N, CA, C and O of each residue as an XYZ file, in Angstrom:
508
protein
N       0.886     -1.041      0.289
C      -0.143     -0.072      0.412
C       0.310      1.205      0.114
O       1.230      1.386      0.911
N       0.144      2.583     -0.852
C       0.794      3.462     -1.425
C       0.334      4.160     -0.016
O      -0.606      3.549      0.494
N       0.825      5.421      0.814
C       0.218      5.883      1.858
C       0.063      7.118      1.187
O      -1.015      7.642      1.466
N       0.969      7.961      0.167
C       0.441      8.985     -0.511
C      -0.791      8.627     -1.014
O      -1.797      8.742     -0.313
N      -0.865      7.953     -2.831
C      -1.924      7.331     -2.960
C      -3.423      7.478     -2.292
O      -4.511      7.959     -2.609
N      -2.733      6.654     -0.984
C      -4.370      6.572     -0.256
C      -4.845      7.732     -0.001
O      -5.965      8.100     -0.356
N      -4.148      8.316      0.550
C      -4.634     10.012      0.827
C      -4.728     11.199      0.237
O      -5.137     12.222      0.787
N      -4.218     11.062     -1.306
C      -5.049     11.645     -2.318
C      -6.058     11.250     -3.184
O      -6.617     11.930     -4.045
N      -6.286      9.817     -2.810
C      -7.782      8.775     -3.286
C      -8.539     10.035     -2.560
O      -9.233     10.903     -3.088
N      -8.030      9.784     -0.569
C      -9.203      9.769      0.395
C      -9.544     11.566      0.740
O     -10.233     12.058      1.634
N      -8.571     12.385     -0.618
C      -9.083     13.779     -0.470
C      -9.889     13.286     -1.689
O     -10.369     12.225     -1.292
N     -10.226     13.449     -2.738
C     -10.231     13.303     -3.978
C     -12.508     12.700     -3.119
O     -13.445     13.405     -2.746
N     -12.371     11.563     -3.195
C     -13.722     10.757     -2.375
C     -14.421     12.073     -1.389
O     -15.635     12.189     -1.223
N     -13.750     12.679     -1.003
C     -14.115     13.348      0.349
C     -14.822     14.430     -0.256
O     -15.967     14.727      0.086
N     -14.351     14.870     -0.909
C     -14.993     16.029     -1.486
C     -15.191     15.905     -2.462
O     -15.173     16.982     -3.056
N     -15.453     14.893     -3.205
C     -17.938     14.006     -3.423
C     -17.878     13.890     -2.912
O     -17.730     15.099     -2.736
N     -17.720     13.235     -1.329
C     -18.989     13.048     -0.764
C     -19.634     14.554      0.123
O     -20.763     14.779      0.559
N     -18.803     15.109      0.135
C     -19.357     16.076      0.936
C     -19.737     16.863     -0.120
O     -20.716     17.495      0.277
N     -19.506     17.140     -1.170
C     -20.573     17.824     -2.149
C     -20.941     17.132     -2.825
O     -20.826     17.095     -4.050
N     -21.501     16.395     -2.059
C     -23.378     15.559     -2.753
C     -23.447     15.790     -1.619
O     -23.810     16.958     -1.762
N     -23.402     15.652     -0.470
C     -23.461     15.753      1.038
C     -24.762     17.411      1.214
O     -25.873     17.624      1.700
N     -23.276     18.493      0.181
C     -24.398     19.622      0.024
C     -24.998     19.718     -0.865
O     -25.618     20.781     -0.875
N     -25.195     18.967     -1.896
C     -26.684     19.562     -2.687
C     -27.570     18.673     -3.330
O     -28.591     19.101     -3.869
N     -27.858     17.284     -0.841
C     -28.719     16.860     -1.537
C     -29.836     17.153     -1.233
O     -29.676     17.186     -0.013
N     -31.278     17.494     -1.445
C     -31.856     17.798     -0.605
C     -33.092     18.661     -1.655
O     -32.973     18.549     -2.875
N     -34.253     19.505     -1.064
C     -35.204     20.314     -2.748
C     -33.997     20.941     -2.400
O     -33.213     20.992     -1.452
N     -34.197     21.546     -3.895
C     -34.024     22.549     -4.314
C     -33.905     23.465     -3.899
O     -32.884     24.019     -3.494
N     -34.575     23.678     -3.916
C     -34.230     25.540     -3.316
C     -34.981     25.889     -1.753
O     -35.284     27.003     -1.327
N     -35.218     24.143     -0.864
C     -35.214     24.791      0.047
C     -33.981     24.971      1.078
O     -32.927     24.339      0.997
N     -34.364     26.175      2.302
C     -32.017     26.187      3.281
C     -32.087     25.895      4.132
O     -31.318     26.253      5.024
N     -33.623     24.618      4.379
C     -32.823     24.451      5.463
C     -31.939     23.455      5.474
O     -31.116     23.173      6.345
N     -32.250     22.721      4.020
C     -31.832     21.548      3.870
C     -30.063     21.302      3.119
O     -29.446     20.299      2.761
N     -29.821     22.400      3.135
C     -28.862     23.154      2.799
C     -27.838     23.565      3.786
O     -28.159     24.422      4.609
N     -26.820     23.137      3.805
C     -25.989     24.086      5.947
C     -24.868     24.703      4.844
O     -24.282     24.188      3.892
N     -24.853     26.186      5.491
C     -23.253     26.816      5.250
C     -21.902     25.579      5.172
O     -20.965     25.349      4.407
N     -22.298     25.155      6.085
C     -20.721     24.688      7.065
C     -20.493     23.415      5.909
O     -19.707     22.515      5.611
N     -21.194     23.757      5.687
C     -20.945     22.133      4.553
C     -20.300     22.122      3.237
O     -19.458     21.439      2.653
N     -21.311     23.546      2.914
C     -20.475     24.292      1.522
C     -18.992     24.762      1.920
O     -18.304     25.416      1.136
N     -18.868     24.654      2.278
C     -17.741     25.855      3.199
C     -17.043     24.380      2.983
O     -16.531     24.239      1.872
N     -16.936     23.145      3.975
C     -15.590     21.993      3.591
C     -16.499     21.637      2.818
O     -16.919     20.523      3.130
N     -17.033     22.105      1.886
C     -16.858     21.282      0.097
C     -15.871     21.784     -0.150
O     -14.882     21.086     -0.374
N     -15.792     23.574     -0.204
C     -14.778     24.273     -1.184
C     -13.355     24.218     -0.124
O     -12.212     24.474     -0.503
N     -13.554     24.018      0.583
C     -11.768     23.460      1.148
C     -10.875     22.566      1.148
O      -9.663     22.681      1.327
N     -11.689     21.386      0.879
C     -11.690     19.977      0.774
C     -11.665     20.209     -0.946
O     -10.942     19.480     -1.625
N     -12.231     20.925     -1.376
C     -11.715     21.344     -3.362
C     -10.076     22.065     -3.176
O      -9.080     21.343     -3.219
N     -10.037     22.678     -3.091
C      -9.511     23.393     -3.104
C      -7.853     22.979     -2.073
O      -6.828     23.659     -2.125
N      -8.051     21.704     -1.220
C      -7.135     20.722     -1.005
C      -6.693     19.615     -1.831
O      -5.618     19.051     -2.037
N      -7.960     19.489     -2.255
C      -7.339     18.491     -3.553
C      -6.875     18.817     -5.196
O      -6.417     18.259     -6.193
N      -7.252     19.873     -4.793
C      -6.749     21.247     -6.306
C      -5.047     21.426     -6.346
O      -4.313     21.324     -7.329
N      -4.676     21.733     -4.916
C      -2.940     22.118     -4.498
C      -2.489     20.161     -5.119
O      -1.777     19.952     -6.101
N      -3.104     19.046     -4.268
C      -2.515     18.265     -4.268
C      -2.560     17.611     -6.150
O      -2.082     16.508     -6.415
N      -3.022     18.258     -6.940
C      -3.008     17.704     -7.820
C      -2.497     18.652     -9.098
O      -2.755     18.539    -10.296
N      -1.555     19.771     -8.290
C      -0.844     20.552     -9.074
C       0.488     19.679     -9.607
O       1.190     20.232    -10.454
N       0.978     17.934     -9.007
C       2.423     18.329     -9.405
C       1.994     17.036    -10.519
O       2.929     16.570    -11.170
N       0.558     16.440    -10.750
C       0.523     15.774    -12.040
C       1.172     15.806    -13.651
O       0.761     16.429    -14.630
N       2.019     15.139    -13.550
C       2.127     15.395    -15.129
C       2.105     14.779    -16.664
O       2.653     14.868    -17.762
N       0.673     13.826    -15.650
C       0.019     12.765    -16.790
C      -0.486     13.433    -18.254
O       0.036     14.492    -18.604
N      -1.101     13.051    -18.764
C      -2.922     13.334    -18.495
C      -3.735     13.360    -18.789
O      -4.304     13.853    -19.763
N      -3.994     12.805    -17.976
C      -4.298     12.161    -16.724
C      -4.554     13.051    -15.431
O      -5.604     13.241    -14.817
N      -3.208     13.561    -15.196
C      -3.371     14.667    -14.579
C      -3.434     15.977    -14.715
O      -3.439     17.095    -14.201
N      -3.476     15.353    -15.591
C      -3.963     17.023    -16.924
C      -5.290     17.805    -16.243
O      -5.593     18.917    -15.810
N      -6.230     15.660    -16.566
C      -7.648     15.512    -16.768
C      -8.000     16.402    -15.191
O      -8.539     17.499    -15.044
N      -7.348     15.244    -13.938
C      -7.830     15.362    -12.697
C      -7.839     17.089    -12.106
O      -8.598     17.608    -11.288
N      -6.678     17.694    -12.883
C      -6.336     19.042    -12.296
C      -7.629     20.464    -12.653
O      -8.133     21.268    -11.869
N      -7.834     20.272    -14.251
C      -9.322     20.586    -14.748
C     -10.471     20.564    -14.249
O     -11.271     21.457    -13.974
N     -10.498     18.954    -14.109
C     -12.172     18.258    -13.040
C     -12.386     19.522    -11.778
O     -13.475     20.033    -11.514
N     -10.793     19.935    -10.958
C     -11.467     19.827    -10.301
C     -10.903     21.363     -9.805
O     -10.743     21.591     -8.606
N     -10.646     22.297    -10.755
C     -10.472     23.967    -10.879
C     -12.266     24.092    -11.371
O     -13.080     24.993    -11.165
N     -12.411     22.639    -12.152
C     -13.713     23.861    -12.623
C     -14.458     23.330    -11.703
O     -15.462     24.037    -11.622
N     -14.517     22.436    -10.937
C     -15.406     22.542     -9.152
C     -14.270     23.509     -7.995
O     -14.110     23.051     -6.863
N     -13.801     24.361     -8.256
C     -13.594     25.188     -7.126
C     -14.044     26.467     -8.040
O     -13.596     27.486     -7.514
N     -14.610     26.692     -8.956
C     -14.876     28.112     -9.444
C     -16.092     27.750     -9.392
O     -16.707     28.813     -9.480
N     -17.147     26.572     -9.268
C     -17.985     26.165     -8.942
C     -18.740     26.568     -7.250
O     -19.662     27.329     -6.956
N     -18.137     25.954     -6.667
C     -18.503     26.182     -5.283
C     -17.590     27.836     -5.061
O     -18.295     28.649     -4.463
N     -16.589     28.219     -5.344
C     -16.331     29.218     -5.062
C     -18.133     30.582     -5.553
O     -18.809     31.268     -4.787
N     -18.234     30.401     -6.970
C     -19.411     30.988     -7.689
C     -20.621     30.786     -6.421
O     -21.559     31.580     -6.356
N     -20.469     29.543     -5.354
C     -21.589     29.118     -5.306
C     -22.037     29.722     -3.467
O     -22.969     29.738     -2.663
N     -20.481     30.174     -3.649
C     -20.504     30.643     -1.476
C     -20.190     32.438     -2.048
O     -20.192     33.339     -1.209
N     -19.928     32.742     -3.602
C     -20.565     34.486     -3.722
C     -21.594     34.103     -4.305
O     -21.348     33.945     -5.501
N     -22.460     33.912     -4.091
C     -23.834     34.170     -4.188
C     -24.199     34.168     -3.001
O     -24.696     35.180     -2.507
N     -24.019     32.988     -2.274
C     -24.710     32.731     -1.159
C     -24.283     33.977     -0.140
O     -25.151     34.168      0.712
N     -23.368     34.685     -0.061
C     -22.712     35.957      0.255
C     -23.304     37.253      0.634
O     -23.456     37.862      1.693
N     -23.668     37.516     -0.980
C     -24.196     38.524     -2.013
C     -25.597     38.237     -1.509
O     -26.294     39.155     -1.076
N     -25.858     37.473     -1.538
C     -27.286     37.228     -1.056
C     -27.897     37.527      0.031
O     -29.104     37.687     -0.150
N     -27.353     37.748      1.687
C     -27.316     37.734      2.339
C     -26.952     38.571      2.994
O     -27.399     38.810      4.115
N     -25.639     39.485      2.158
C     -24.426     40.295      3.198
C     -24.405     41.615      2.126
O     -23.769     42.645      2.352
N     -25.150     41.399      1.031
C     -24.376     42.707     -0.063
C     -26.120     43.628     -0.393
O     -26.389     44.801     -0.132
N     -27.338     42.190     -1.253
C     -28.766     42.803     -1.140
C     -29.398     43.243     -0.392
O     -30.104     44.241     -0.542
N     -29.218     42.278      1.033
C     -30.234     42.573      2.073
C     -31.531     41.309      1.960
O     -32.284     41.198      2.928
N     -31.731     40.366      0.701
C     -33.166     40.688      0.693
C     -32.929     39.330      1.109
O     -33.752     38.567      0.602
N     -31.852     38.605      2.068
C     -32.141     37.272      2.735
C     -31.913     35.975      1.418
O     -31.591     36.376      0.300
N     -32.049     34.885      1.586
C     -31.978     33.775      1.490
C     -33.452     32.864      0.655
O     -34.204     31.934      0.948
N     -33.356     33.320      0.100
C     -35.147     33.071     -0.996
C     -34.847     31.574     -1.493
O     -33.820     30.967     -1.192
N     -36.036     30.979     -2.418
C     -35.884     29.494     -2.607
C     -34.749     30.472     -4.129
O     -33.715     29.890     -4.458
N     -35.011     31.511     -4.686
C     -34.305     31.625     -6.672
C     -32.942     31.318     -5.792
O     -32.559     30.161     -5.620
N     -32.267     32.426     -5.266
C     -30.694     32.280     -4.440
C     -30.394     30.615     -4.023
O     -29.212     30.274     -4.015
N     -31.177     29.844     -3.767
C     -30.993     28.659     -2.968
C     -30.992     27.766     -4.260
O     -30.230     26.855     -4.581
N     -31.899     28.216     -4.798
C     -32.120     27.208     -6.124
C     -30.535     27.041     -7.788
O     -30.133     26.396     -8.756
N     -30.310     28.381     -6.785
C     -28.873     28.916     -7.397
C     -27.963     28.402     -7.513
O     -27.417     27.922     -8.507
N     -27.510     28.478     -5.779
C     -26.479     28.243     -5.338
C     -26.350     26.858     -5.421
O     -25.161     26.559     -5.312
N     -27.053     25.911     -5.565
C     -27.429     24.494     -5.115
C     -27.083     24.230     -6.566
O     -25.926     23.927     -6.857
N     -27.639     24.288     -7.114
C     -27.592     24.994     -8.816
C     -25.773     24.501     -9.465
O     -25.261     23.512     -9.989
N     -25.226     26.199     -8.919
C     -23.458     25.659     -8.616
C     -22.608     24.250     -7.939
O     -21.678     23.525     -8.293
N     -23.468     24.351     -6.846
C     -22.909     23.029     -6.016
C     -23.337     21.315     -7.351
O     -22.913     20.161     -7.301
N     -24.012     21.791     -8.037
C     -24.319     20.211     -8.562
C     -23.048     20.534    -10.433
O     -22.415     19.722    -11.107
N     -23.182     21.623    -10.535
C     -21.684     21.524    -11.318
C     -20.336     21.231    -11.065
O     -19.462     20.601    -11.660
N     -20.422     21.969     -9.842
C     -19.188     21.287     -9.039
C     -19.227     19.958     -8.628
O     -18.069     19.594     -8.422
N     -20.104     18.979     -8.392
C     -20.265     17.513     -7.636
C     -20.455     17.116     -9.550
O     -21.625     16.741     -9.484
N     -20.083     16.967    -11.108
C     -20.745     16.416    -11.703
C     -19.171     16.444    -12.198
O     -18.572     15.461    -12.635
N     -18.294     18.559    -11.948
C     -17.347     18.005    -11.780
C     -15.847     16.849    -10.959
O     -14.783     16.424    -11.410
N     -16.507     16.738     -9.697
C     -15.930     15.669     -8.430
C     -16.634     14.128     -9.066
O     -15.813     13.211     -9.107
N     -17.864     13.831     -9.486
C     -17.050     13.206     -9.862
C     -16.605     11.808    -11.302
O     -16.508     10.582    -11.366
N     -16.501     12.652    -11.951
C     -15.994     12.237    -13.503
C     -14.164     13.024    -12.788
O     -13.460     13.595    -13.620
N     -13.721     12.942    -11.487
C     -11.967     13.541    -11.440
C     -11.892     12.183    -10.851
O     -10.860     11.515    -10.913
N     -13.500     11.573    -10.007
C     -13.746     10.007     -9.542
C     -13.559      9.275    -10.539
O     -12.412      8.853    -10.389
N     -14.225      8.607    -12.028
C     -13.874      8.290    -12.293
C     -12.231      8.466    -13.938
O     -11.899      7.886    -14.972
N     -11.993      9.114    -13.466
C     -10.718      9.438    -13.596
C      -9.009      8.537    -13.132
O      -7.967      8.057    -13.577
N      -9.860      8.842    -11.850
C      -9.052      8.230    -10.293
C      -8.659      6.966    -11.590
O      -7.801      6.754    -12.446
N     -10.102      6.268    -10.970
C     -10.209      5.603    -10.901
C     -10.187      3.737    -11.922
O     -10.070      2.554    -11.602
N     -10.437      4.774    -13.586
C      -9.500      4.544    -14.403
C      -8.036      4.409    -14.558
O      -7.599      3.451    -15.196
N      -7.233      5.285    -14.030
C      -5.962      5.665    -13.821
C      -5.431      4.182    -12.988
O      -4.516      3.370    -13.125
N      -6.217      4.320    -12.364
C      -6.276      3.058    -10.805
C      -5.897      1.727    -11.637
O      -4.885      1.090    -11.342
N      -6.754      1.333    -12.691
C      -6.921      0.445    -12.826
C      -5.987      0.178    -13.940
O      -5.554     -0.973    -13.879
N      -5.544      0.844    -14.912
C      -4.735      1.162    -15.271
C      -2.979      0.955    -15.806
O      -2.199      0.749    -16.736
N      -3.260      1.324    -13.673
C      -1.632      0.935    -13.433
C      -1.588     -0.087    -12.527
O      -0.876      0.051    -11.533
N      -2.107     -0.911    -12.660
C      -2.244     -2.638    -12.070
C      -1.909     -3.560    -13.877
O      -1.553     -4.738    -13.839
N      -2.046     -2.998    -14.975
C      -1.571     -3.596    -15.704
C       0.476     -3.533    -15.598
O       1.156     -4.185    -16.390
């Protein structure tokens, strides 16, 4: 067992599962989506991106690209959340929450692709 690869896979799968936990629930219901879970998803996604920076293979470049997409989506979701609560003063409306959850759904899709690429890379490495 390679500890470095285990930690790498752990962080990628953790990013996916935390993002899924935030995404789960009714799209426009603010009580189903926790701000701390969005924050955790963003932090773990950023950590996963940093861990992918050293990869020089083609699959490594794809892994980095999917992670960057997830980061952008989650950062935009956090900005929309903060903008709605602290700048506009309108509070959390169903429209705003559906925008935030939709952005996290895009990040979730990028994280799923990242995990699939990791599984493919791992399977090819076994041969």
